[in-house]
Coordinates of C-alpha atoms in Angstrom, one line a residue:
M1 CA 3.5 -77.7 -32.8
P2 CA 6.4 -75.4 -33.2
T3 CA 7.2 -73.0 -30.2
L4 CA 8.4 -69.4 -30.5
Q5 CA 11.7 -68.6 -28.8
A6 CA 12.8 -65.1 -27.9
N7 CA 15.9 -63.8 -29.6
P8 CA 18.4 -62.9 -27.0
Q9 CA 19.3 -59.7 -28.9
D10 CA 15.6 -58.7 -29.0
T11 CA 15.3 -59.3 -25.2
T12 CA 18.3 -57.1 -24.5
H13 CA 17.0 -54.4 -26.8
A14 CA 13.6 -54.4 -25.1
S15 CA 15.2 -54.2 -21.7
R16 CA 17.2 -51.2 -22.7
L17 CA 14.1 -49.5 -24.1
G18 CA 12.3 -50.2 -20.8
L19 CA 15.1 -48.8 -18.7
K20 CA 15.3 -45.7 -20.9
A21 CA 11.6 -45.1 -20.5
V22 CA 11.9 -45.4 -16.8
A23 CA 14.8 -43.0 -16.7
I24 CA 12.9 -40.5 -18.8
A25 CA 9.9 -40.8 -16.5
V26 CA 12.0 -40.2 -13.4
L27 CA 13.7 -37.2 -14.9
A28 CA 10.3 -35.8 -15.9
A29 CA 9.0 -36.3 -12.4
C30 CA 12.0 -34.6 -10.9
A31 CA 11.6 -31.6 -13.2
A32 CA 8.0 -31.3 -12.2
L33 CA 8.7 -31.3 -8.5
P34 CA 9.4 -27.5 -8.2
Q35 CA 6.2 -26.7 -10.0
A36 CA 4.3 -29.2 -7.8
W37 CA 5.8 -27.6 -4.7
A38 CA 4.8 -24.1 -6.0
Q39 CA 1.3 -25.1 -6.9
G40 CA 0.8 -26.7 -3.5
G41 CA 2.9 -24.3 -1.5
D42 CA 5.0 -27.1 0.0
G43 CA 8.5 -26.0 0.5
Y44 CA 7.7 -22.3 -0.1
P45 CA 9.7 -20.2 0.4
N46 CA 13.1 -21.8 -0.3
K47 CA 14.9 -18.7 -1.5
P48 CA 15.0 -14.9 -0.8
I49 CA 11.8 -12.9 -1.7
K50 CA 11.9 -9.5 -3.4
L51 CA 9.6 -6.9 -1.9
I52 CA 9.1 -4.1 -4.5
V53 CA 8.3 -0.6 -3.1
P54 CA 6.8 1.6 -5.8
F55 CA 8.1 4.8 -4.1
A56 CA 11.5 6.3 -3.2
A57 CA 13.5 5.3 -0.1
G58 CA 12.7 7.3 3.0
G59 CA 9.0 7.9 2.3
S60 CA 6.1 6.5 4.4
T61 CA 5.6 3.4 2.2
D62 CA 9.3 2.6 2.3
I63 CA 9.5 3.0 6.0
V64 CA 6.5 0.7 6.5
A65 CA 7.9 -1.8 4.0
R66 CA 11.2 -2.1 5.8
I67 CA 9.5 -2.7 9.1
V68 CA 7.2 -5.3 7.6
A69 CA 10.2 -7.0 5.9
E70 CA 12.0 -7.4 9.2
G71 CA 8.9 -9.3 10.5
L72 CA 8.6 -11.4 7.4
R73 CA 12.2 -12.5 7.7
S74 CA 11.2 -14.0 11.0
T75 CA 7.9 -15.6 10.0
L76 CA 8.9 -16.9 6.6
G77 CA 12.5 -17.8 7.5
Q78 CA 13.9 -16.3 4.3
A79 CA 15.7 -13.0 3.4
I80 CA 13.3 -10.2 2.2
V81 CA 15.1 -7.9 -0.2
V82 CA 13.5 -4.5 -0.4
D83 CA 13.7 -3.0 -4.0
N84 CA 12.6 0.6 -4.5
K85 CA 11.2 1.2 -8.0
A86 CA 9.9 4.8 -7.9
G87 CA 8.3 6.8 -10.7
A88 CA 5.0 7.9 -12.2
G89 CA 3.4 8.2 -8.8
G90 CA 3.9 4.5 -8.0
V91 CA 2.9 3.1 -11.4
I92 CA 6.3 1.9 -12.4
G93 CA 6.9 -0.2 -9.3
T94 CA 3.4 -1.6 -9.4
E95 CA 3.8 -2.6 -13.1
A96 CA 7.0 -4.4 -12.1
V97 CA 5.1 -6.5 -9.6
A98 CA 2.3 -7.3 -12.1
Q99 CA 4.8 -8.4 -14.8
A100 CA 6.8 -10.7 -12.4
A101 CA 6.6 -14.5 -12.4
P102 CA 3.6 -15.6 -10.3
D103 CA 5.7 -17.8 -8.0
G104 CA 5.5 -15.9 -4.7
Y105 CA 9.1 -14.6 -4.9
T106 CA 8.1 -11.1 -6.1
V107 CA 5.8 -9.3 -3.7
G108 CA 4.7 -5.6 -3.9
M109 CA 3.7 -3.0 -1.5
A110 CA 0.2 -1.6 -2.2
T111 CA -1.2 1.6 -1.0
V112 CA -4.4 3.6 -1.3
S113 CA -2.8 5.6 -4.2
T114 CA -1.4 2.6 -6.2
M115 CA -4.6 0.5 -6.0
T116 CA -7.5 3.0 -5.8
I117 CA -6.4 6.3 -7.3
N118 CA -3.7 5.7 -9.9
P119 CA -5.9 3.5 -12.2
F120 CA -8.1 6.6 -12.7
L121 CA -5.3 9.1 -12.7
F122 CA -2.9 7.6 -15.2
T123 CA -4.0 5.9 -18.5
R124 CA -1.0 3.5 -18.3
A125 CA -2.3 2.3 -14.8
E126 CA -5.8 1.6 -16.1
G127 CA -6.6 -2.1 -15.3
L128 CA -3.4 -2.6 -13.4
P129 CA -5.1 -3.8 -10.1
A130 CA -6.7 -6.6 -12.1
K131 CA -3.3 -7.9 -12.9
L132 CA -2.5 -8.3 -9.2
T133 CA -3.8 -10.5 -6.3
P134 CA -4.4 -8.7 -3.0
V135 CA -2.7 -10.6 -0.2
A136 CA -3.2 -8.6 3.0
N137 CA -3.9 -5.1 4.4
L138 CA -1.2 -4.9 7.0
V139 CA -0.7 -1.3 8.3
T140 CA -2.9 1.8 8.8
M141 CA -1.5 5.3 9.2
P142 CA -3.4 8.4 10.2
A143 CA -3.3 11.8 8.4
V144 CA -3.1 15.1 10.3
Y145 CA -4.1 18.5 9.1
M146 CA -1.7 21.3 10.0
V147 CA -1.5 25.0 9.7
H148 CA 1.3 27.5 9.8
P149 CA 1.5 29.5 13.1
S150 CA 1.1 32.7 11.1
L151 CA -2.6 31.8 10.4
G152 CA -3.4 32.4 14.1
V153 CA -5.6 29.4 14.7
K154 CA -5.0 26.3 16.8
T155 CA -8.3 24.4 16.8
F156 CA -10.7 22.8 14.3
D157 CA -13.5 25.1 15.1
A158 CA -11.3 28.2 14.8
F159 CA -9.9 27.1 11.5
V160 CA -13.3 26.4 10.0
A161 CA -14.6 29.7 11.2
K162 CA -11.7 31.6 9.7
A163 CA -11.9 29.7 6.4
R164 CA -15.6 30.4 6.1
A165 CA -15.1 34.1 7.0
E166 CA -12.3 34.5 4.5
P167 CA -13.3 32.4 1.5
G168 CA -10.5 31.8 -1.0
K169 CA -7.8 33.4 1.2
I170 CA -6.4 30.3 2.8
S171 CA -4.3 28.0 0.6
G172 CA -3.5 24.4 1.1
A173 CA -0.5 22.4 -0.3
V174 CA -1.0 19.0 -1.9
P175 CA 1.6 16.7 -3.5
G176 CA 0.0 16.9 -7.0
L177 CA -3.2 16.9 -8.9
G178 CA -5.4 13.9 -8.1
T179 CA -3.3 12.7 -5.2
L180 CA -4.8 11.6 -1.9
G181 CA -3.8 15.0 -0.5
H182 CA -5.8 16.7 -3.3
L183 CA -8.8 14.5 -2.5
L184 CA -8.5 15.3 1.2
L185 CA -8.7 19.0 0.7
A186 CA -11.3 18.9 -2.0
S187 CA -13.5 16.7 0.2
F188 CA -12.8 19.0 3.2
N189 CA -14.1 22.0 1.1
D190 CA -17.2 20.1 0.0
T191 CA -18.1 18.8 3.5
L192 CA -17.3 21.9 5.6
K193 CA -18.5 24.4 2.9
T194 CA -15.1 26.2 2.8
E195 CA -13.2 27.6 -0.2
I196 CA -9.6 26.6 0.5
Q197 CA -7.4 27.3 -2.5
I198 CA -5.7 23.9 -3.4
V199 CA -2.1 24.3 -4.6
P200 CA -0.7 21.2 -6.3
Y201 CA 3.1 20.6 -6.1
R202 CA 5.4 18.1 -7.7
G203 CA 5.7 15.8 -4.7
A204 CA 5.2 15.9 -1.0
G205 CA 8.7 17.4 -0.3
P206 CA 8.2 20.7 -2.1
A207 CA 4.6 21.0 -0.7
L208 CA 5.9 20.5 2.8
N209 CA 8.7 23.0 2.3
D210 CA 6.3 25.8 1.3
A211 CA 4.0 24.9 4.2
L212 CA 6.9 25.2 6.6
A213 CA 7.8 28.6 5.0
G214 CA 4.3 29.9 5.3
Q215 CA 3.9 30.3 1.5
V216 CA 0.8 28.1 2.0
Q217 CA -1.1 28.1 5.3
L218 CA -2.5 24.5 5.4
M219 CA -1.3 21.0 4.6
P220 CA -2.7 17.5 5.3
D221 CA 0.1 14.9 5.7
Q222 CA 0.8 11.5 7.0
L223 CA 1.8 11.4 10.7
P224 CA 5.4 10.1 10.4
S225 CA 6.6 12.9 8.1
A226 CA 4.5 15.5 10.0
M227 CA 5.5 14.8 13.6
P228 CA 9.0 16.4 13.5
H229 CA 7.5 19.7 12.4
I230 CA 4.7 19.5 14.9
K231 CA 7.1 18.8 17.7
S232 CA 9.3 21.7 16.7
G233 CA 6.3 24.0 16.6
K234 CA 6.7 24.9 13.0
L235 CA 3.3 23.5 12.1
I236 CA 0.2 23.3 14.3
P237 CA -2.1 20.3 14.1
F238 CA -5.9 20.9 14.5
V239 CA -7.6 17.6 13.3
Q240 CA -6.6 14.1 12.5
A241 CA -8.1 11.2 10.4
S242 CA -7.7 8.2 12.6
D243 CA -9.7 5.4 14.3
G244 CA -8.6 7.0 17.6
R245 CA -6.5 9.9 18.8
S246 CA -2.8 9.3 18.2
P247 CA -0.8 8.9 21.4
D248 CA 1.5 11.6 20.0
L249 CA -1.5 14.0 19.5
P250 CA -3.8 13.3 22.5
N251 CA -5.3 16.8 22.3
V252 CA -6.1 16.7 18.6
P253 CA -9.6 15.4 17.8
T254 CA -10.4 13.0 15.0
F255 CA -12.8 13.7 12.2
K256 CA -14.8 10.7 13.5
E257 CA -15.4 12.1 16.9
L258 CA -16.4 15.5 15.3
G259 CA -19.0 13.7 13.2
Y260 CA -17.3 13.6 9.8
E261 CA -16.9 9.8 9.2
G262 CA -16.4 10.2 5.5
L263 CA -13.4 12.6 5.9
N264 CA -12.0 10.3 8.6
Q265 CA -12.1 7.2 6.4
L266 CA -10.7 9.0 3.4
G267 CA -7.7 10.2 5.5
I268 CA -6.6 6.9 6.9
S269 CA -3.9 5.5 4.7
W270 CA -3.3 1.8 4.5
F271 CA -0.3 -0.3 3.3
G272 CA -0.7 -3.9 2.1
I273 CA 1.0 -6.4 -0.1
V274 CA 0.0 -7.8 -3.5
V275 CA 1.4 -10.5 -5.8
P276 CA 1.1 -11.1 -9.6
K277 CA -2.2 -12.5 -10.7
N278 CA -2.3 -16.3 -11.0
T279 CA 0.1 -16.8 -8.0
P280 CA -1.0 -20.2 -6.6
A281 CA -3.6 -19.9 -3.8
P282 CA -1.6 -21.9 -1.3
I283 CA 1.3 -19.5 -1.7
V284 CA -1.0 -16.5 -1.3
K285 CA -2.4 -18.0 1.8
R286 CA 1.1 -18.8 3.2
L287 CA 2.2 -15.2 2.5
Q288 CA -1.0 -13.8 4.1
E289 CA -0.6 -15.8 7.3
A290 CA 3.1 -15.0 7.6
A291 CA 2.5 -11.2 6.9
V292 CA -0.3 -10.9 9.4
K293 CA 1.8 -12.7 12.0
A294 CA 4.8 -10.5 11.2
T295 CA 2.9 -7.2 11.8
H296 CA 1.7 -8.5 15.1
L297 CA 5.1 -9.4 16.5
P298 CA 5.8 -7.2 19.5
E299 CA 9.0 -5.8 18.1
V300 CA 7.3 -5.0 14.8
Q301 CA 4.3 -3.3 16.5
Q302 CA 6.7 -1.2 18.6
R303 CA 8.5 0.0 15.5
L304 CA 5.2 0.8 13.8
K305 CA 4.1 2.9 16.7
T306 CA 7.3 4.9 16.7
V307 CA 6.4 6.1 13.2
G308 CA 2.7 6.7 14.0
A309 CA 1.4 3.6 12.3
N310 CA -0.6 0.6 13.5
A311 CA -1.0 -3.1 12.5
S312 CA -4.3 -3.7 10.8
D313 CA -6.8 -6.1 12.5
M314 CA -9.1 -6.3 9.5
D315 CA -10.5 -9.6 8.2
Q316 CA -8.1 -10.2 5.4
G317 CA -10.8 -11.9 3.3
Q318 CA -12.3 -8.4 3.0
F319 CA -9.2 -6.8 1.5
P320 CA -10.3 -7.2 -2.2
A321 CA -13.7 -5.8 -1.3
Q322 CA -12.1 -2.8 0.4
I323 CA -10.0 -2.0 -2.6
A324 CA -13.1 -2.3 -4.9
R325 CA -15.1 0.0 -2.6
E326 CA -12.4 2.7 -2.2
S327 CA -11.8 2.6 -6.0
Q328 CA -15.4 3.5 -6.7
R329 CA -15.3 6.2 -4.1
N330 CA -12.0 7.8 -5.3
K331 CA -13.0 7.5 -9.0
A332 CA -16.2 9.5 -8.1
L333 CA -14.1 12.1 -6.2
L334 CA -11.7 12.5 -9.1
E335 CA -14.5 13.0 -11.5
K336 CA -16.2 15.5 -9.2
I337 CA -13.1 17.7 -9.0
G338 CA -12.5 17.4 -12.7
V339 CA -9.2 15.5 -12.7
K340 CA -8.9 13.5 -15.9
P341 CA -6.4 10.6 -16.6
E342 CA -3.2 11.6 -18.3

């Protein structure tokens, strides 16, 4: 019976094909490694991370971002590059985060305004939070209500009494229509049955300038930007929105202790971080753990206290629910005061 013998040329050709197939498989596996690392979070981060701040340098969000970035450099072991992308009340920077690659190397600062007010204030921001994944609520910051000395009042009771006795005669400055400051004063009027005239400005700077000049008698503001003017005596604080009295204002009561929990919660600003939707869960978890650890480093906590802020101790699993809850509240407030999206 005849036997079949392999042709040496055929054997060599088959071997070459086999080696080529192995080489292709190895190259494919190597190419897939970065994606596998990203999906699993292994090796993350292995290059600098961009932290987008949707507001100009020098503001409260920027100050907090730079403090947090210092902590993250320590807990993540990589450079954190702060990138200010201001404009449209925070919409432009937030859009930049949502449009970035979901690989954990672009992170955005999130605030009460960007996540729970802007979607109902600007048509271009509608649905924007759905394109982002909340990572962590990191820092809280109290608001303080201040009056010009010419008004002649120094306490909460005295201010309310004067406002009620002279309806429509006291004016309050806010950074713009539909801003958190606008919601604060509108809610104050509604809760305390006062008729403060709300004067919207184009930004916090011009509003504060007129408050300092006495052109308007009242302004609510975040503690960091307010403290220099309080210490100089140019503005007088009479109530604060905070979980407890600020060490810098030990004689100024909180809305909470006065029995106005709603006003208190509305006035507490928070600052967190978000990433583009579809960022792998292991990377989100790594960022969350590193960010929480960063804000609880002693040196970071000390720097936060110097600007009147505090590290958040909330259960980070509740952050998405907090955003949803405050979005419903602020949407209702905007509708109530008649501010429509533009």
